[in-house]
Coordinates of C-alpha atoms in Angstrom, one line a residue:
M1 CA -33.7 -11.4 135.5
V2 CA -34.0 -15.0 134.5
Y3 CA -31.6 -14.5 131.6
V4 CA -29.0 -12.9 133.8
F5 CA -29.1 -15.8 136.2
I6 CA -28.8 -18.3 133.3
G7 CA -25.8 -16.3 131.9
I8 CA -24.0 -16.4 135.3
V9 CA -24.6 -20.2 135.6
V10 CA -23.2 -20.8 132.1
A11 CA -20.1 -18.6 132.8
I12 CA -19.4 -20.5 136.0
A13 CA -19.8 -23.8 134.2
L14 CA -17.3 -22.7 131.5
V15 CA -14.8 -21.6 134.1
V16 CA -15.1 -24.9 135.9
A17 CA -14.7 -26.9 132.6
Y18 CA -11.7 -24.8 131.6
G19 CA -10.0 -25.5 135.0
V20 CA -10.8 -29.2 134.9
Y21 CA -9.4 -29.5 131.3
N22 CA -6.1 -27.6 132.2
R23 CA -5.6 -29.6 135.4
R24 CA -6.1 -32.9 133.4
Q25 CA -3.5 -31.8 130.8
I26 CA -0.9 -30.8 133.5
Y27 CA -1.5 -34.1 135.4
Q28 CA -0.9 -36.0 132.2
S29 CA 2.4 -34.1 131.6
V30 CA 3.5 -34.8 135.2
D31 CA 2.7 -38.5 134.7
N32 CA 4.9 -38.5 131.5
L33 CA 7.8 -36.9 133.3
D34 CA 7.4 -39.3 136.2
Q35 CA 7.6 -42.2 133.8
R36 CA 10.8 -40.8 132.3
K37 CA 12.2 -40.5 135.8
G38 CA 11.3 -44.1 136.5
L39 CA 13.1 -45.2 133.3
I40 CA 16.2 -43.3 134.3
M41 CA 16.1 -45.0 137.7
S42 CA 15.9 -48.4 136.0
E43 CA 18.9 -47.7 133.7
P44 CA 21.7 -50.3 134.4
V45 CA 24.3 -47.5 134.6
A46 CA 26.1 -49.1 137.6
E47 CA 26.5 -52.3 135.7
E48 CA 27.9 -50.3 132.7
I49 CA 30.4 -48.6 135.0
S50 CA 31.4 -51.9 136.5
R51 CA 32.6 -53.1 133.1
V52 CA 35.9 -51.3 133.6
K53 CA 36.6 -53.2 136.8
G54 CA 38.3 -55.9 134.7
L55 CA 40.8 -53.2 133.6
T56 CA 43.7 -51.8 135.5
I57 CA 42.1 -49.3 137.8
S58 CA 44.8 -46.6 137.9
G59 CA 45.7 -43.4 136.2
E60 CA 43.3 -42.3 133.5
T61 CA 41.0 -45.3 134.1
E62 CA 40.7 -44.7 137.8
E63 CA 40.1 -41.0 137.3
K64 CA 37.2 -41.7 134.8
F65 CA 35.8 -44.5 137.0
E66 CA 35.5 -42.2 140.0
R67 CA 34.0 -39.4 137.9
W68 CA 31.3 -41.7 136.4
R69 CA 30.4 -43.3 139.7
G70 CA 30.2 -39.8 141.4
T71 CA 27.9 -38.6 138.6
W72 CA 25.6 -41.6 138.8
D73 CA 25.4 -41.4 142.7
E74 CA 24.5 -37.7 142.4
I75 CA 21.8 -38.5 139.9
V76 CA 20.3 -41.2 142.1
D77 CA 20.7 -39.5 145.5
Q78 CA 20.1 -35.9 144.7
R79 CA 18.9 -35.0 141.2
L80 CA 16.1 -37.6 140.7
P81 CA 14.6 -36.9 144.2
E82 CA 14.7 -33.2 143.3
V83 CA 12.7 -34.0 140.2
E84 CA 10.1 -35.9 142.2
M85 CA 9.6 -33.0 144.6
Y86 CA 9.4 -30.6 141.6
L87 CA 6.6 -32.7 140.0
F88 CA 4.7 -32.7 143.4
D89 CA 5.0 -28.9 143.5
I90 CA 3.6 -28.7 139.9
E91 CA 0.5 -30.7 140.9
E92 CA 0.0 -28.4 144.0
I93 CA 0.2 -25.3 141.8
A94 CA -2.2 -26.8 139.3
N95 CA -4.7 -27.4 142.1
K96 CA -4.6 -23.7 142.9
Y97 CA -5.5 -23.0 139.2
Q98 CA -2.1 -21.3 138.6
F99 CA -1.9 -23.0 135.2
R100 CA 0.7 -20.7 133.5
R101 CA 3.1 -21.1 136.3
A102 CA 2.6 -24.8 136.3
K103 CA 3.3 -25.1 132.6
D104 CA 6.5 -23.1 133.0
K105 CA 7.7 -25.4 135.7
L106 CA 6.8 -28.4 133.4
V107 CA 9.2 -27.0 130.8
D108 CA 12.0 -26.6 133.5
A109 CA 11.4 -30.2 134.7
D110 CA 11.6 -31.5 131.1
H111 CA 15.0 -29.7 130.6
Y112 CA 16.3 -31.0 133.9
L113 CA 15.4 -34.6 133.0
T114 CA 17.0 -34.1 129.5
A115 CA 20.3 -33.0 131.2
I116 CA 20.3 -36.1 133.4
E117 CA 19.7 -38.3 130.3
D118 CA 22.5 -36.6 128.5
D119 CA 24.9 -37.2 131.4
I120 CA 23.9 -40.9 131.4
S121 CA 24.5 -41.1 127.6
T122 CA 27.9 -39.5 128.0
I123 CA 28.9 -42.0 130.7
R124 CA 27.9 -44.9 128.5
Q125 CA 29.8 -43.6 125.5
E126 CA 32.9 -43.0 127.5
V127 CA 32.7 -46.5 129.1
D128 CA 32.3 -48.0 125.6
Q129 CA 35.1 -46.0 124.3
L130 CA 37.5 -47.0 127.1
V131 CA 36.5 -50.7 127.0
N132 CA 36.6 -50.9 123.2
S133 CA 40.0 -49.2 123.2
E134 CA 41.4 -51.8 125.6
E135 CA 39.9 -54.6 123.5
K136 CA 41.2 -53.2 120.2
N137 CA 44.6 -52.6 121.8
R138 CA 44.8 -56.3 122.9
E139 CA 43.7 -57.4 119.4
E140 CA 46.1 -55.2 117.4
I141 CA 49.2 -55.0 119.5
E142 CA 50.3 -58.5 118.6
A143 CA 50.1 -57.8 114.9
A144 CA 51.8 -54.4 115.3
T145 CA 54.7 -56.2 117.3
E146 CA 55.1 -58.7 114.4
K147 CA 55.0 -55.9 111.9
Y148 CA 57.8 -54.1 113.8
K149 CA 59.9 -57.2 113.7
D150 CA 59.3 -57.7 110.0
V151 CA 60.2 -54.0 109.3
R152 CA 63.3 -54.2 111.3
S153 CA 64.4 -57.4 109.6
L154 CA 63.6 -56.0 106.1
L155 CA 65.7 -52.9 107.0
S156 CA 68.6 -55.1 107.8
R157 CA 68.3 -57.1 104.6
Q158 CA 67.9 -54.0 102.4
W159 CA 70.5 -51.8 104.2
R160 CA 73.1 -51.7 101.4
S161 CA 70.5 -50.9 98.6
L162 CA 68.9 -48.1 100.6
G163 CA 71.9 -45.7 100.2
E164 CA 71.8 -42.5 102.2
A165 CA 68.2 -43.1 103.2
A166 CA 69.2 -46.1 105.4
S167 CA 70.1 -44.0 108.4
L168 CA 66.8 -42.1 108.3
L169 CA 64.9 -45.3 108.1
E170 CA 66.9 -46.7 111.0
E171 CA 65.8 -43.7 113.0
K172 CA 62.2 -44.3 112.0
V173 CA 62.4 -47.9 113.2
K174 CA 63.9 -46.8 116.5
K175 CA 61.0 -44.4 116.9
C176 CA 58.6 -47.3 116.4
R177 CA 60.4 -49.2 119.2
E178 CA 59.9 -46.1 121.4
E179 CA 56.2 -46.0 120.6
L180 CA 55.9 -49.7 121.4
E181 CA 57.5 -49.1 124.8
A182 CA 55.3 -46.1 125.5
Y183 CA 52.2 -48.2 124.6
D184 CA 53.2 -50.8 127.2
E185 CA 53.8 -48.2 129.9
E186 CA 50.5 -46.4 129.3
T187 CA 48.6 -49.8 129.3
K188 CA 50.2 -50.8 132.6
S189 CA 49.2 -47.4 134.1
G190 CA 45.6 -47.9 133.0
N191 CA 45.8 -45.1 130.4
Y192 CA 44.2 -47.1 127.6
M193 CA 43.1 -44.1 125.6
R194 CA 46.7 -42.7 125.5
A195 CA 47.9 -46.2 124.8
R196 CA 45.5 -46.3 121.8
E197 CA 47.0 -43.1 120.4
H198 CA 50.5 -44.6 120.6
L199 CA 49.3 -47.8 118.9
L200 CA 47.7 -46.0 116.0
F201 CA 50.8 -43.8 115.5
L202 CA 52.9 -47.0 115.6
Q203 CA 50.8 -48.7 113.0
E204 CA 50.9 -45.7 110.7
T205 CA 54.7 -45.3 111.1
L206 CA 55.4 -49.0 110.5
E207 CA 53.2 -49.0 107.4
E208 CA 55.0 -46.0 106.0
A209 CA 58.5 -47.4 106.9
H210 CA 57.7 -50.7 105.3
G211 CA 56.6 -49.0 102.1
Q212 CA 59.7 -46.8 102.0
I213 CA 62.1 -49.7 102.6
E214 CA 60.5 -51.5 99.7
N215 CA 60.3 -48.5 97.3
V216 CA 63.6 -46.8 97.9
P217 CA 65.8 -49.5 96.3
K218 CA 63.5 -49.6 93.2
L219 CA 63.6 -45.8 92.9
L220 CA 67.4 -45.6 93.4
A221 CA 67.8 -48.4 90.8
E222 CA 65.9 -46.3 88.2
I223 CA 67.7 -43.1 89.2
D224 CA 71.2 -44.5 89.4
R225 CA 71.1 -47.2 86.7
D226 CA 68.1 -47.6 84.4
I227 CA 67.3 -44.1 83.3
P228 CA 71.0 -43.0 83.0
E229 CA 71.5 -46.0 80.8
Q230 CA 68.6 -45.0 78.5
V231 CA 69.9 -41.4 78.4
R232 CA 73.4 -42.6 77.4
E233 CA 72.0 -44.8 74.7
M234 CA 69.8 -42.0 73.3
R235 CA 72.7 -39.6 73.2
S236 CA 74.7 -42.2 71.3
N237 CA 71.8 -42.6 68.8
V238 CA 71.5 -38.9 68.3
R239 CA 75.3 -38.5 67.6
E240 CA 75.2 -41.4 65.1
M241 CA 72.2 -39.9 63.3
E242 CA 73.8 -36.4 63.2
E243 CA 76.9 -38.0 61.6
N244 CA 74.5 -39.4 58.9
A245 CA 73.1 -36.0 57.9
F246 CA 70.3 -35.7 60.4
S247 CA 69.7 -32.3 62.1
F248 CA 68.1 -32.0 65.5
R249 CA 68.2 -28.2 65.7
H250 CA 64.5 -28.2 65.1
F251 CA 63.9 -30.4 68.2
T252 CA 64.6 -30.2 71.9
V253 CA 66.3 -33.6 72.2
H254 CA 69.5 -32.3 73.7
E255 CA 67.7 -29.9 76.1
D256 CA 65.4 -32.7 77.2
L257 CA 68.3 -35.1 78.0
D258 CA 70.2 -32.3 79.9
E259 CA 67.0 -31.6 81.9
V260 CA 66.7 -35.3 82.7
D261 CA 70.3 -35.4 84.1
G262 CA 69.5 -32.4 86.3
M263 CA 66.2 -33.9 87.5
L264 CA 67.8 -37.2 88.4
S265 CA 70.2 -35.5 90.8
Y266 CA 67.4 -33.6 92.4
L267 CA 65.3 -36.8 92.7
K268 CA 68.1 -38.7 94.3
Q269 CA 68.4 -36.0 97.1
N270 CA 64.6 -36.4 97.7
V271 CA 64.9 -40.2 98.0
S272 CA 67.8 -39.9 100.4
A273 CA 65.7 -37.5 102.5
L274 CA 62.7 -39.9 102.2
E275 CA 60.7 -37.2 100.5
L276 CA 59.1 -39.8 98.1
K277 CA 55.7 -38.1 97.5
D278 CA 56.5 -36.7 94.0
V279 CA 59.4 -38.8 93.1
E280 CA 57.4 -41.6 91.3
D281 CA 55.4 -39.0 89.4
K282 CA 58.6 -37.2 88.3
L283 CA 60.1 -40.5 87.2
E284 CA 57.0 -41.3 85.1
Q285 CA 57.4 -37.9 83.5
I286 CA 61.0 -38.6 82.7
K287 CA 60.1 -42.0 81.2
E288 CA 57.4 -40.3 79.1
T289 CA 59.9 -37.7 77.9
L290 CA 62.4 -40.4 76.9
T291 CA 59.7 -42.5 75.2
Q292 CA 58.6 -39.4 73.2
N293 CA 62.1 -38.6 72.1
A294 CA 62.8 -42.3 71.2
S295 CA 59.6 -42.2 69.0
L296 CA 60.8 -38.9 67.5
L297 CA 64.2 -40.4 66.5
E298 CA 62.4 -43.4 65.0
R299 CA 59.9 -41.2 63.1
E300 CA 62.7 -39.0 61.9
A301 CA 64.7 -42.0 60.6
E302 CA 61.6 -43.3 58.8
A303 CA 60.8 -39.9 57.5
K304 CA 64.3 -39.5 56.0
N305 CA 64.0 -42.7 54.1
E306 CA 60.6 -41.8 52.8
V307 CA 61.7 -38.3 51.8
E308 CA 64.8 -39.5 49.9
T309 CA 62.7 -42.1 48.1
G310 CA 59.9 -39.6 47.5
V311 CA 62.0 -36.9 46.0
A312 CA 63.0 -39.2 43.1
S313 CA 59.4 -40.3 42.7
L314 CA 58.3 -36.7 42.9
K315 CA 60.4 -35.7 39.9
E316 CA 59.1 -38.6 37.9
R317 CA 55.5 -37.8 38.8
H318 CA 56.0 -34.2 37.8
E319 CA 57.3 -35.3 34.3
N320 CA 54.2 -37.5 33.9
L321 CA 52.1 -34.6 34.9
L322 CA 53.6 -32.4 32.2
N323 CA 53.1 -35.2 29.6
A324 CA 49.4 -35.6 30.6
L325 CA 49.0 -31.8 30.4
A326 CA 50.5 -31.8 26.9
E327 CA 48.1 -34.6 25.9
L328 CA 45.2 -32.6 27.2
E329 CA 46.3 -29.5 25.2
E330 CA 46.7 -31.6 22.0
E331 CA 43.2 -33.2 22.5
R332 CA 41.7 -29.9 23.3
S333 CA 43.1 -28.3 20.1
G334 CA 41.8 -31.2 18.0
V335 CA 38.3 -31.0 19.5
E336 CA 38.2 -27.2 19.3
I337 CA 38.4 -27.4 15.5
N338 CA 35.2 -29.3 15.1
Y339 CA 33.2 -28.5 18.3
Q340 CA 32.3 -25.5 20.4
L341 CA 33.8 -26.2 23.8
P342 CA 31.5 -25.8 26.9
D343 CA 31.3 -22.6 28.9
G344 CA 34.0 -22.6 31.6
D345 CA 36.4 -24.9 29.7
K346 CA 38.8 -22.1 29.0
S347 CA 38.9 -21.0 32.7
K348 CA 39.2 -24.7 33.7
M349 CA 42.3 -25.1 31.5
E350 CA 43.8 -21.9 32.8
S351 CA 43.3 -23.2 36.3
I352 CA 45.0 -26.5 35.6
L353 CA 48.0 -24.6 34.0
K354 CA 48.3 -22.4 37.1
E355 CA 48.1 -25.4 39.4
V356 CA 50.8 -27.2 37.5
S357 CA 53.0 -24.1 37.6
D358 CA 52.4 -23.7 41.4
V359 CA 53.2 -27.3 42.2
E360 CA 56.4 -27.1 40.2
K361 CA 57.5 -24.1 42.3
E362 CA 56.6 -25.9 45.5
G363 CA 58.6 -28.9 44.4
Q364 CA 61.6 -26.8 43.8
A365 CA 61.2 -25.1 47.2
F366 CA 60.9 -28.6 48.8
E367 CA 64.2 -29.7 47.2
D368 CA 65.9 -26.6 48.5
L369 CA 64.6 -27.2 52.1
Q370 CA 65.9 -30.8 51.9
A371 CA 69.2 -29.9 50.5
N372 CA 69.9 -27.1 53.1
Q373 CA 68.3 -29.0 56.1
K374 CA 66.0 -26.1 56.8
H375 CA 63.3 -28.5 58.2
S376 CA 63.2 -31.8 60.0
Y377 CA 62.6 -34.8 57.9
T378 CA 59.3 -35.3 59.7
D379 CA 58.1 -31.9 58.5
L380 CA 59.5 -32.6 55.0
R381 CA 57.5 -35.8 54.9
G382 CA 54.4 -33.8 55.6
K383 CA 55.2 -31.3 52.9
L384 CA 55.9 -34.2 50.5
E385 CA 52.5 -35.8 51.3
N386 CA 50.8 -32.5 50.6
L387 CA 52.7 -32.2 47.3
N388 CA 51.6 -35.7 46.3
I389 CA 48.0 -34.8 47.2
R390 CA 48.2 -31.7 45.1
M391 CA 49.5 -33.7 42.1
T392 CA 46.8 -36.3 42.6
E393 CA 44.2 -33.5 42.4
I394 CA 45.8 -32.0 39.3
E395 CA 45.9 -35.5 37.7
D396 CA 42.2 -36.0 38.4
S397 CA 41.4 -32.6 36.9
I398 CA 43.4 -33.5 33.7
N399 CA 41.7 -36.9 33.4
E400 CA 38.3 -35.3 34.0
S401 CA 39.0 -32.8 31.2
L402 CA 40.1 -35.5 28.8
E403 CA 37.0 -37.5 29.5
R404 CA 34.9 -34.5 29.0
L405 CA 36.5 -33.8 25.6
Q406 CA 36.0 -37.5 24.6
D407 CA 32.4 -37.2 25.7
I408 CA 32.0 -34.3 23.3
R409 CA 32.9 -36.6 20.4
G410 CA 30.5 -39.2 21.7
D411 CA 27.8 -36.6 22.0
E412 CA 27.9 -36.0 18.2
T413 CA 27.5 -39.7 17.5
R414 CA 24.6 -39.9 20.0
A415 CA 23.0 -36.8 18.5
M416 CA 23.1 -38.3 15.0
E417 CA 21.5 -41.5 16.2
Q418 CA 18.8 -39.5 18.1
L419 CA 18.1 -37.4 15.0
K420 CA 17.6 -40.6 12.9
E421 CA 15.2 -42.0 15.6
L422 CA 13.2 -38.8 15.7
R423 CA 12.8 -38.7 11.9
V424 CA 11.5 -42.3 12.0
W425 CA 9.1 -41.3 14.8
M426 CA 8.0 -38.3 12.8
T427 CA 7.3 -40.3 9.7
E428 CA 5.4 -42.9 11.7
T429 CA 3.2 -40.2 13.2
Q430 CA 2.5 -38.6 9.8
F431 CA 1.7 -42.1 8.4
K432 CA -0.7 -42.8 11.3
L433 CA -2.4 -39.4 10.6
Q434 CA -2.9 -40.3 6.9
K435 CA -4.2 -43.8 7.8
S436 CA -6.6 -42.4 10.4
Q437 CA -8.8 -40.8 7.7
L438 CA -10.0 -38.1 10.1
P439 CA -12.7 -35.9 8.6
A440 CA -10.6 -32.9 9.6
V441 CA -7.1 -32.5 11.4
P442 CA -7.2 -30.5 14.6
E443 CA -5.3 -27.2 14.5
A444 CA -3.3 -28.1 17.6
L445 CA -2.0 -31.3 15.9
V446 CA -1.0 -29.3 12.8
D447 CA 0.9 -26.8 14.9
Q448 CA 2.7 -29.5 16.9
L449 CA 3.8 -31.4 13.9
G450 CA 5.0 -28.2 12.2
H451 CA 7.0 -27.1 15.3
A452 CA 8.6 -30.6 15.7
G453 CA 9.6 -30.6 12.0
K454 CA 11.2 -27.2 12.3
E455 CA 13.3 -28.3 15.3
L456 CA 14.4 -31.4 13.4
E457 CA 15.5 -29.2 10.5
K458 CA 17.3 -26.9 12.9
A459 CA 19.1 -29.8 14.6
T460 CA 20.1 -31.2 11.1
A461 CA 21.5 -27.9 10.0
M462 CA 23.5 -27.5 13.3
L463 CA 25.0 -31.0 12.9
E464 CA 26.3 -29.9 9.5
T465 CA 27.8 -26.6 10.8
V466 CA 31.4 -26.7 12.0
P467 CA 32.3 -26.1 14.9
L468 CA 29.4 -28.0 16.3
D469 CA 27.5 -26.4 19.2
M470 CA 26.5 -29.6 21.0
K471 CA 24.6 -27.8 23.7
A472 CA 22.3 -26.0 21.1
I473 CA 22.0 -29.3 19.1
Q474 CA 20.9 -31.2 22.2
E475 CA 18.4 -28.5 23.0
A476 CA 16.9 -28.6 19.5
L477 CA 16.7 -32.4 19.6
E478 CA 14.9 -32.2 22.9
Q479 CA 12.5 -29.7 21.5
S480 CA 11.9 -32.0 18.5
H481 CA 11.3 -34.9 20.9
Q482 CA 8.8 -33.0 23.0
G483 CA 7.0 -31.8 19.8
I484 CA 6.7 -35.2 18.3
E485 CA 5.6 -36.7 21.6
K486 CA 2.9 -34.1 22.0
A487 CA 1.7 -34.6 18.3
S488 CA 1.6 -38.3 18.8
H489 CA -0.4 -38.0 21.9
T490 CA -2.7 -35.4 20.3
L491 CA -3.2 -37.7 17.2
S492 CA -4.1 -40.7 19.4
E493 CA -6.5 -38.6 21.4
A494 CA -8.1 -37.2 18.2
V495 CA -8.6 -40.6 16.6
D496 CA -10.2 -41.9 19.8
Q497 CA -12.5 -38.9 20.1
A498 CA -13.4 -39.2 16.3
N499 CA -14.3 -42.8 16.6
W500 CA -16.4 -42.2 19.7
A501 CA -18.1 -39.2 18.2
E502 CA -18.9 -41.2 15.0
R503 CA -20.3 -44.0 17.1
L504 CA -22.5 -41.5 19.1
L505 CA -23.8 -40.0 15.9
Q506 CA -24.7 -43.4 14.5
F507 CA -26.4 -44.3 17.8
G508 CA -28.3 -41.0 17.9
N509 CA -29.6 -41.4 14.3
R510 CA -31.6 -44.5 15.5
Y511 CA -33.7 -42.2 17.6
R512 CA -33.8 -39.2 15.2
N513 CA -37.5 -39.7 14.3
Q514 CA -38.6 -40.6 17.8
F515 CA -37.7 -37.3 19.5
A516 CA -38.5 -34.0 17.8
E517 CA -35.8 -32.1 19.6
L518 CA -33.0 -34.6 18.6
P519 CA -32.6 -33.9 14.8
P520 CA -31.3 -30.3 15.2
I521 CA -28.8 -31.4 17.9
L522 CA -27.5 -34.2 15.7
N523 CA -27.3 -32.0 12.6
D524 CA -25.2 -29.4 14.6
A525 CA -23.0 -32.2 16.0
E526 CA -22.4 -33.7 12.5
N527 CA -21.3 -30.3 11.3
Q528 CA -18.8 -30.0 14.2
F529 CA -17.6 -33.5 13.5
R530 CA -16.9 -32.7 9.8
N531 CA -14.9 -29.6 10.9
G532 CA -12.7 -31.6 13.3
Y533 CA -14.3 -30.5 16.6
Y534 CA -14.7 -34.0 18.0
E535 CA -14.9 -33.1 21.6
I536 CA -17.8 -30.6 21.0
T537 CA -19.6 -33.3 19.0
I538 CA -19.2 -35.8 22.0
N539 CA -20.4 -33.3 24.6
E540 CA -23.6 -32.3 22.6
T541 CA -24.7 -35.8 21.7
T542 CA -23.9 -37.1 25.2
R543 CA -26.1 -34.5 26.9
A544 CA -29.0 -35.2 24.6
L545 CA -28.7 -39.0 24.7
E546 CA -28.3 -39.1 28.5
R547 CA -31.5 -37.1 28.8
L548 CA -33.6 -38.9 26.1
V549 CA -32.5 -42.5 26.2
P550 CA -30.5 -42.9 29.4
Y551 CA -30.7 -46.7 29.7
A552 CA -29.7 -47.4 26.1
F553 CA -27.0 -44.8 26.3
S554 CA -25.6 -46.4 29.5
N555 CA -25.3 -49.8 27.7
L556 CA -23.6 -48.1 24.8
Q557 CA -21.0 -46.6 27.1
T558 CA -20.3 -50.0 28.7
E559 CA -19.9 -51.7 25.4
W560 CA -17.6 -49.0 24.1
G561 CA -15.5 -49.2 27.3
K562 CA -14.9 -52.9 26.9
R563 CA -14.0 -52.4 23.2
T564 CA -11.5 -49.7 24.1
Q565 CA -9.9 -52.0 26.7
R566 CA -9.5 -54.8 24.2
Q567 CA -7.9 -52.5 21.8
M568 CA -5.4 -51.2 24.4
A569 CA -4.5 -54.8 25.2
L570 CA -3.8 -55.5 21.5
D571 CA -1.7 -52.3 21.2
S572 CA 0.4 -53.3 24.2
V573 CA 1.1 -56.7 22.7
K574 CA 2.2 -55.1 19.4

C-alpha cells in the first residue's frame, strides 16, 4: 500500500514538472515574439517614406507613396495589435495546459510577424530604388545631354563620309532627342522609374550611334578605296607574272579575288544598313586572304628563280655523282684483287647503283614537270630540295664505301705491325721462361704457349694468301694476343709461386729435426715442387707451418709480403 502511494506521488510530481517546463518554454517563445514586435514598432519606416517628399509627388511617385503609407498604417494600427492579442491568447492556452495548441499558434504568430517584416523590407527597397533613380537621373542626365550634342555635331561633320548610312544615323539621333524629351516629361510627372528607363535607353543609343558615326567612314574607306586598290594591284601582278611564264592554274588566286569583289559589294550594303556586327570580321578575313595571296606570289617568284638556278646545278651534281660512282667501282675492283671484301659489300654496291639510277629518273621527271608547267614553282622547289637530299645521301654512301675500302688497305698494314709486335712479345715470354729456371714448366703454360704460336703461324699464313681475308686475319691475331697474354700471366704466376714454395721449403727445413711429423710433409712437398706443382707445395707446407710454428711463420709471411711489394715497385719503374 505504501509503494502504491509513493508511485502516485511520483507520477503527480512528474506531471507537474512537465507542465511547468512546457509553460516556461512557451512563455520564452512568446517573449521572443513580443521583442520582434517591439523592434518592428521602433522601425523608422515613416521617416524612410518621408524621403520621397523632396520629389515631385504625382503620378507614379504619388501612387507608391500612398501605397507605402497605407501599408505602414495598417501594420501599426491593425496587424501589430492583432499580434499582441494573439500572444496573450497563447499564454492563456498554455496556462490551461493545452501545450500542442499553444505551440501551433506560436508557429502561426511567427509566420505573421515574418510577413510584416517582409512588407517593411519591400517598402524600404522600393523607397531606395525610387530615391536612387531620381539621384542617378540628376547625375547622369547632364552627361547624356552633352553626349547628345556631341553626337549630333559629329553627325553633321561626318555627313558626307557616311554615304547611304547618313540618313539612318540621322533617324537614330532624332530618336535620341525624342527619348530626351520623354525623360523630361516623365520626370516632371514624378514617374522617376520610367524616366530612368528612358535615360538608360538614351545612353545606350547615343553610345551606339557615336561608335557607328566613327566607324562607318573607316569601313567605307576600306570597302570603296583601300581593298579595291589592293585587288587591282594584285590582278596586275598576276597578269605580269603570267606573261613571264608563271602559271596559276594550280592556285585559287583568281577565284579569291573574284570572291573579294563580291564580298565588298555585300559588305557595303550592310554598312549602309548599319548592320556592322560582322563587317569588321569579314574585312579582316579579306585582308588575310589578300596577304596570303601576296605571300604566295612572292614565294612563287622566289621559287621560280631557285628552280631555274637549281636545274643547272642539278645536272652538274648528277655528273659529279656519276664520276664518284665510277671512282668507287674502280677502287673496289682494285681492292677486290688483293682482299676479300666484307659481307654485305656487294649488296651495298647494288643499292648505290639502284639509287643513282632512281635519282636520274626522278631528275628527268622533274625537268619534264618544269618544261610543261605541270606543277607550281613552289611545288617544284620542294621536289628539287628532295632530289638534292637524295643526292646528298647517295654521295655520303659513296664516300663511306670509299673510306671503307681504304680502311681495308690500312687494315693490312696494321695487321702486319700487330703480327710483328706479337712475335716480339712471344719471344720475350719464352726468354723469360728460360731465364726463370723453373724446376718444371706447368702443363697449362705449355698449352697456352703452343696455342698462341699456332695462331701466330695461322695469321702469318693468311697474310701471305691472296686475296686477304682481313676479318679472319684479325680474329687469328686476336686469338694470338689472348694466348700470349694468358701465357705471360701464367708464367708470372708460376715464377711467383715457385719462389714462394722454395722459400717455404727452406724455412721448413730449419724445423725438420724439431718435429717428427714434419719430415714426411716436407719430403712430399719437395717432390711436388720438382714436378711443377707449386701451388700444392705451398698449401701443404703452409698448413704444417701454421700449426707447428705459427709465430715464426707469420713473421716469414710479413717479410715475404714486403719483398714482393718492393719487387713490384721496381718492375713498374722498369
